[in-house]
N, C-alpha and C. Protein backbone atom coordinates (compact mmCIF):
# COMPACT_ATOMS: atom_id res chain seq x y z
N MET A 1 44.85 86.36 -45.01
CA MET A 1 46.32 86.88 -45.08
C MET A 1 47.56 85.97 -45.21
N LYS A 2 47.99 85.83 -46.41
CA LYS A 2 48.93 84.90 -46.46
C LYS A 2 50.32 85.05 -45.84
N ASN A 3 50.62 84.44 -45.00
CA ASN A 3 51.90 83.73 -44.41
C ASN A 3 53.27 84.17 -45.16
N ASN A 4 52.64 82.92 -45.98
CA ASN A 4 54.22 82.53 -46.40
C ASN A 4 55.01 83.64 -47.45
N SER A 5 54.39 85.08 -47.64
CA SER A 5 54.86 85.78 -48.50
C SER A 5 55.38 87.22 -47.94
N LEU A 6 55.38 86.96 -46.85
CA LEU A 6 55.68 88.50 -46.36
C LEU A 6 57.03 88.61 -45.74
N ASN A 7 57.06 89.83 -45.86
CA ASN A 7 58.68 90.08 -45.90
C ASN A 7 58.67 90.56 -44.25
N LEU A 8 60.20 90.97 -44.00
CA LEU A 8 60.74 91.05 -42.68
C LEU A 8 59.71 92.76 -41.89
N ILE A 9 60.12 93.52 -42.57
CA ILE A 9 59.34 94.64 -42.37
C ILE A 9 57.71 94.85 -41.94
N GLU A 10 56.60 93.41 -43.15
CA GLU A 10 55.50 93.54 -43.07
C GLU A 10 55.12 93.07 -41.75
N ARG A 11 55.89 91.73 -41.66
CA ARG A 11 55.59 90.88 -40.59
C ARG A 11 55.90 91.59 -39.14
N VAL A 12 57.08 92.39 -39.06
CA VAL A 12 57.30 93.32 -37.75
C VAL A 12 55.71 94.17 -37.82
N SER A 13 55.26 94.79 -38.75
CA SER A 13 54.85 96.10 -38.82
C SER A 13 52.98 95.06 -38.57
N ALA A 14 52.99 94.39 -38.75
CA ALA A 14 51.57 93.89 -38.72
C ALA A 14 51.01 93.32 -37.35
N PRO A 15 49.51 93.27 -36.79
CA PRO A 15 48.64 93.09 -35.78
C PRO A 15 49.71 92.24 -34.94
N THR A 16 50.87 92.75 -33.58
CA THR A 16 50.70 91.62 -32.20
C THR A 16 49.40 91.26 -31.64
N PRO A 17 49.46 89.86 -31.35
CA PRO A 17 48.33 89.29 -30.30
C PRO A 17 49.11 89.86 -28.88
N LYS A 18 47.93 89.63 -28.51
CA LYS A 18 47.62 90.12 -26.60
C LYS A 18 48.47 89.52 -25.93
N TRP A 19 49.11 87.89 -25.84
CA TRP A 19 49.66 87.53 -25.25
C TRP A 19 51.30 87.91 -25.91
N PHE A 20 51.35 88.17 -27.30
CA PHE A 20 52.96 88.63 -27.52
C PHE A 20 53.47 90.03 -27.21
N LYS A 21 52.18 90.52 -27.01
CA LYS A 21 52.86 92.18 -26.68
C LYS A 21 53.48 91.95 -24.90
N ILE A 22 52.15 91.53 -24.15
CA ILE A 22 52.57 91.02 -22.87
C ILE A 22 54.31 90.56 -22.89
N ILE A 23 54.91 89.80 -23.58
CA ILE A 23 56.07 88.99 -23.34
C ILE A 23 57.04 89.94 -24.20
N ARG A 24 56.73 90.74 -24.85
CA ARG A 24 57.26 91.96 -25.74
C ARG A 24 57.81 92.96 -24.49
N THR A 25 56.65 93.13 -23.58
CA THR A 25 56.64 94.31 -22.65
C THR A 25 58.12 93.36 -21.32
N ILE A 26 57.66 92.58 -21.23
CA ILE A 26 58.31 92.27 -20.45
C ILE A 26 60.24 91.92 -20.67
N GLY A 27 60.05 91.82 -21.87
CA GLY A 27 61.46 91.89 -22.66
C GLY A 27 62.05 92.61 -22.56
N ILE A 28 61.41 93.67 -22.93
CA ILE A 28 61.73 95.00 -23.02
C ILE A 28 62.41 95.84 -21.25
N THR A 29 61.07 95.21 -20.28
CA THR A 29 61.55 95.70 -19.15
C THR A 29 62.96 94.97 -18.77
N LEU A 30 63.09 93.36 -18.58
CA LEU A 30 64.50 93.09 -18.25
C LEU A 30 65.70 93.34 -18.98
N THR A 31 65.68 93.61 -20.62
CA THR A 31 66.88 94.66 -21.10
C THR A 31 67.24 96.02 -20.37
N ALA A 32 66.35 96.81 -19.99
CA ALA A 32 66.18 97.66 -19.02
C ALA A 32 67.27 97.44 -18.19
N VAL A 33 66.70 96.65 -17.00
CA VAL A 33 67.10 96.30 -15.82
C VAL A 33 68.65 96.43 -15.91
N GLY A 34 68.61 95.00 -16.73
CA GLY A 34 70.00 94.56 -17.73
C GLY A 34 71.21 95.92 -17.71
N GLY A 35 70.69 96.51 -18.76
CA GLY A 35 71.21 98.20 -19.05
C GLY A 35 71.69 98.71 -17.88
N ALA A 36 70.18 98.71 -17.10
CA ALA A 36 71.31 99.48 -15.70
C ALA A 36 71.74 99.31 -15.14
N ILE A 37 72.14 97.81 -14.37
CA ILE A 37 73.15 97.18 -14.14
C ILE A 37 74.18 97.15 -15.17
N LEU A 38 74.36 97.31 -16.02
CA LEU A 38 75.81 96.93 -16.56
C LEU A 38 75.97 98.26 -16.25
N ALA A 39 75.33 99.77 -16.56
CA ALA A 39 76.22 101.34 -16.45
C ALA A 39 75.61 101.64 -15.39
N ALA A 40 76.10 100.78 -14.06
CA ALA A 40 75.80 101.58 -12.97
C ALA A 40 77.14 102.04 -12.65
N PRO A 41 77.19 103.30 -12.09
CA PRO A 41 78.85 103.31 -11.89
C PRO A 41 79.78 103.37 -10.53
N VAL A 42 79.02 102.67 -10.00
CA VAL A 42 79.50 102.10 -8.49
C VAL A 42 80.29 100.16 -8.92
N ALA A 43 80.88 100.10 -8.39
CA ALA A 43 81.84 98.46 -8.58
C ALA A 43 80.63 97.88 -8.14
N ILE A 44 80.07 96.69 -8.78
CA ILE A 44 79.50 95.14 -8.67
C ILE A 44 80.06 94.39 -8.53
N PRO A 45 79.84 92.86 -8.18
CA PRO A 45 80.84 91.74 -8.24
C PRO A 45 80.33 91.51 -9.49
N ALA A 46 81.56 91.04 -10.21
CA ALA A 46 81.55 90.26 -11.22
C ALA A 46 80.25 89.21 -11.70
N THR A 47 79.89 88.41 -10.62
CA THR A 47 78.49 88.05 -10.75
C THR A 47 77.56 88.45 -11.60
N ILE A 48 77.22 89.31 -10.30
CA ILE A 48 76.36 90.72 -11.08
C ILE A 48 75.68 90.87 -12.12
N VAL A 49 77.12 91.06 -12.35
CA VAL A 49 77.61 91.86 -13.79
C VAL A 49 77.17 91.02 -14.46
N THR A 50 77.52 89.44 -14.70
CA THR A 50 77.56 88.31 -15.36
C THR A 50 75.87 88.36 -15.96
N VAL A 51 75.84 88.06 -14.54
CA VAL A 51 73.70 87.51 -14.58
C VAL A 51 73.09 88.76 -15.65
N ALA A 52 73.49 89.84 -15.30
CA ALA A 52 72.89 90.95 -15.79
C ALA A 52 73.21 90.64 -17.33
N GLY A 53 74.38 90.79 -17.81
CA GLY A 53 74.65 90.40 -19.00
C GLY A 53 73.52 89.52 -20.15
N TYR A 54 73.57 88.45 -19.10
CA TYR A 54 72.38 87.05 -19.52
C TYR A 54 71.15 87.71 -19.98
N VAL A 55 70.30 88.49 -18.45
CA VAL A 55 69.15 88.95 -18.87
C VAL A 55 68.95 89.97 -19.72
N MET A 56 70.23 90.92 -20.25
CA MET A 56 69.68 91.76 -21.00
C MET A 56 69.72 91.24 -22.55
N LEU A 57 70.41 89.78 -22.64
CA LEU A 57 70.59 89.15 -23.66
C LEU A 57 69.03 88.34 -23.64
N GLY A 58 68.48 87.81 -23.10
CA GLY A 58 67.64 87.60 -22.64
C GLY A 58 66.37 88.35 -23.38
N GLY A 59 66.37 89.70 -22.43
CA GLY A 59 64.87 90.01 -22.73
C GLY A 59 65.10 90.88 -24.09
N THR A 60 66.43 91.06 -25.00
CA THR A 60 66.16 91.18 -26.22
C THR A 60 66.10 90.06 -26.82
N ILE A 61 65.93 89.02 -26.52
CA ILE A 61 66.01 87.85 -27.61
C ILE A 61 64.52 87.60 -27.68
N ALA A 62 63.80 87.77 -26.33
CA ALA A 62 62.31 88.18 -26.05
C ALA A 62 61.51 89.39 -27.02
N THR A 63 62.03 89.87 -26.80
CA THR A 63 61.33 91.68 -27.51
C THR A 63 61.50 90.74 -28.75
N ALA A 64 62.83 90.76 -29.47
CA ALA A 64 62.64 90.13 -31.20
C ALA A 64 61.53 89.40 -31.38
N ILE A 65 61.37 88.05 -30.45
CA ILE A 65 60.66 86.94 -31.29
C ILE A 65 59.45 87.61 -30.77
N ALA A 66 58.77 88.34 -29.92
CA ALA A 66 57.64 88.23 -29.65
C ALA A 66 56.99 89.33 -31.03
N GLN A 67 57.88 90.65 -31.06
CA GLN A 67 57.55 91.60 -32.05
C GLN A 67 57.63 90.74 -33.54
N THR A 68 58.06 89.84 -33.71
CA THR A 68 57.59 89.18 -34.73
C THR A 68 56.51 87.92 -35.06
N ALA A 69 55.92 87.84 -33.98
CA ALA A 69 54.39 87.11 -33.71
C ALA A 69 53.54 87.85 -34.46
N MET A 70 52.60 87.26 -35.27
CA MET A 70 51.83 88.34 -35.58
C MET A 70 50.13 87.62 -36.19
N GLN A 71 49.43 88.22 -35.27
CA GLN A 71 48.04 87.95 -35.61
C GLN A 71 47.36 87.45 -36.89
N THR A 72 46.64 86.50 -36.70
CA THR A 72 46.17 85.52 -38.17
C THR A 72 44.87 86.20 -38.05
N ASP A 73 43.95 85.93 -39.34
CA ASP A 73 42.52 86.17 -39.43
C ASP A 73 41.89 85.11 -38.37
N ASP A 74 42.48 84.11 -38.53
CA ASP A 74 41.54 83.20 -37.35
C ASP A 74 41.75 83.62 -36.27
N ASP A 75 42.89 84.37 -35.15
CA ASP A 75 42.62 84.72 -34.22
C ASP A 75 41.48 86.31 -33.96
N LYS A 76 41.70 86.98 -35.23
CA LYS A 76 40.88 87.95 -34.97
C LYS A 76 39.54 87.51 -34.71
N GLU A 77 38.89 86.29 -36.04
CA GLU A 77 37.81 85.74 -35.51
C GLU A 77 37.17 85.34 -34.32
N LYS A 78 38.24 84.31 -33.37
CA LYS A 78 38.12 84.05 -32.56
C LYS A 78 37.77 85.23 -31.22
N GLU A 79 38.85 86.27 -31.14
CA GLU A 79 38.62 87.49 -30.61
C GLU A 79 37.23 88.17 -30.73
N VAL A 80 36.72 88.40 -31.62
CA VAL A 80 35.11 88.81 -31.94
C VAL A 80 33.95 87.58 -31.08
N THR A 81 34.44 86.45 -31.67
CA THR A 81 33.14 85.56 -30.80
C THR A 81 33.32 85.32 -29.55
N GLU A 82 34.69 85.41 -29.01
CA GLU A 82 35.09 85.31 -27.33
C GLU A 82 34.14 86.82 -27.17
N THR A 83 34.37 87.99 -27.60
CA THR A 83 33.95 89.13 -27.44
C THR A 83 31.95 89.46 -27.20
N ASN A 84 31.79 88.66 -28.32
CA ASN A 84 30.13 88.71 -28.40
C ASN A 84 29.80 87.75 -27.30
N SER A 85 30.54 86.58 -27.04
CA SER A 85 29.30 86.01 -25.95
C SER A 85 29.87 86.39 -24.32
N ILE A 86 30.89 87.09 -24.68
CA ILE A 86 30.29 88.02 -22.85
C ILE A 86 29.71 88.46 -22.82
N SER A 87 29.72 89.66 -24.28
CA SER A 87 28.66 90.65 -24.06
C SER A 87 26.75 89.75 -24.00
N ASP A 88 26.93 88.89 -24.36
CA ASP A 88 25.49 88.71 -24.71
C ASP A 88 24.91 87.89 -23.36
N ASN A 89 26.14 87.38 -22.43
CA ASN A 89 25.88 86.69 -20.83
C ASN A 89 25.40 88.20 -19.97
N PRO A 90 24.56 88.19 -18.93
CA PRO A 90 24.48 89.32 -18.06
C PRO A 90 24.90 89.05 -17.21
């Protein structure tokens, strides 16, 4: 796979490595928690609202970066080798 010639849509739709899927899920969770705190109908101290805003920003950035990470052919070969070596051992 030629990484240099991909546009943004091809890069985002390419397979994502397992580690970055975990980071993406954590980022989505942080964004949801921050959004829930910001949208709470009760009066919340300004410090907590500020922290929630930063948590939401961090989660959004982590999600965007993790989504653009893509799996290369070398990663696929390594996974196949690791899977085969695990299944060969009793």
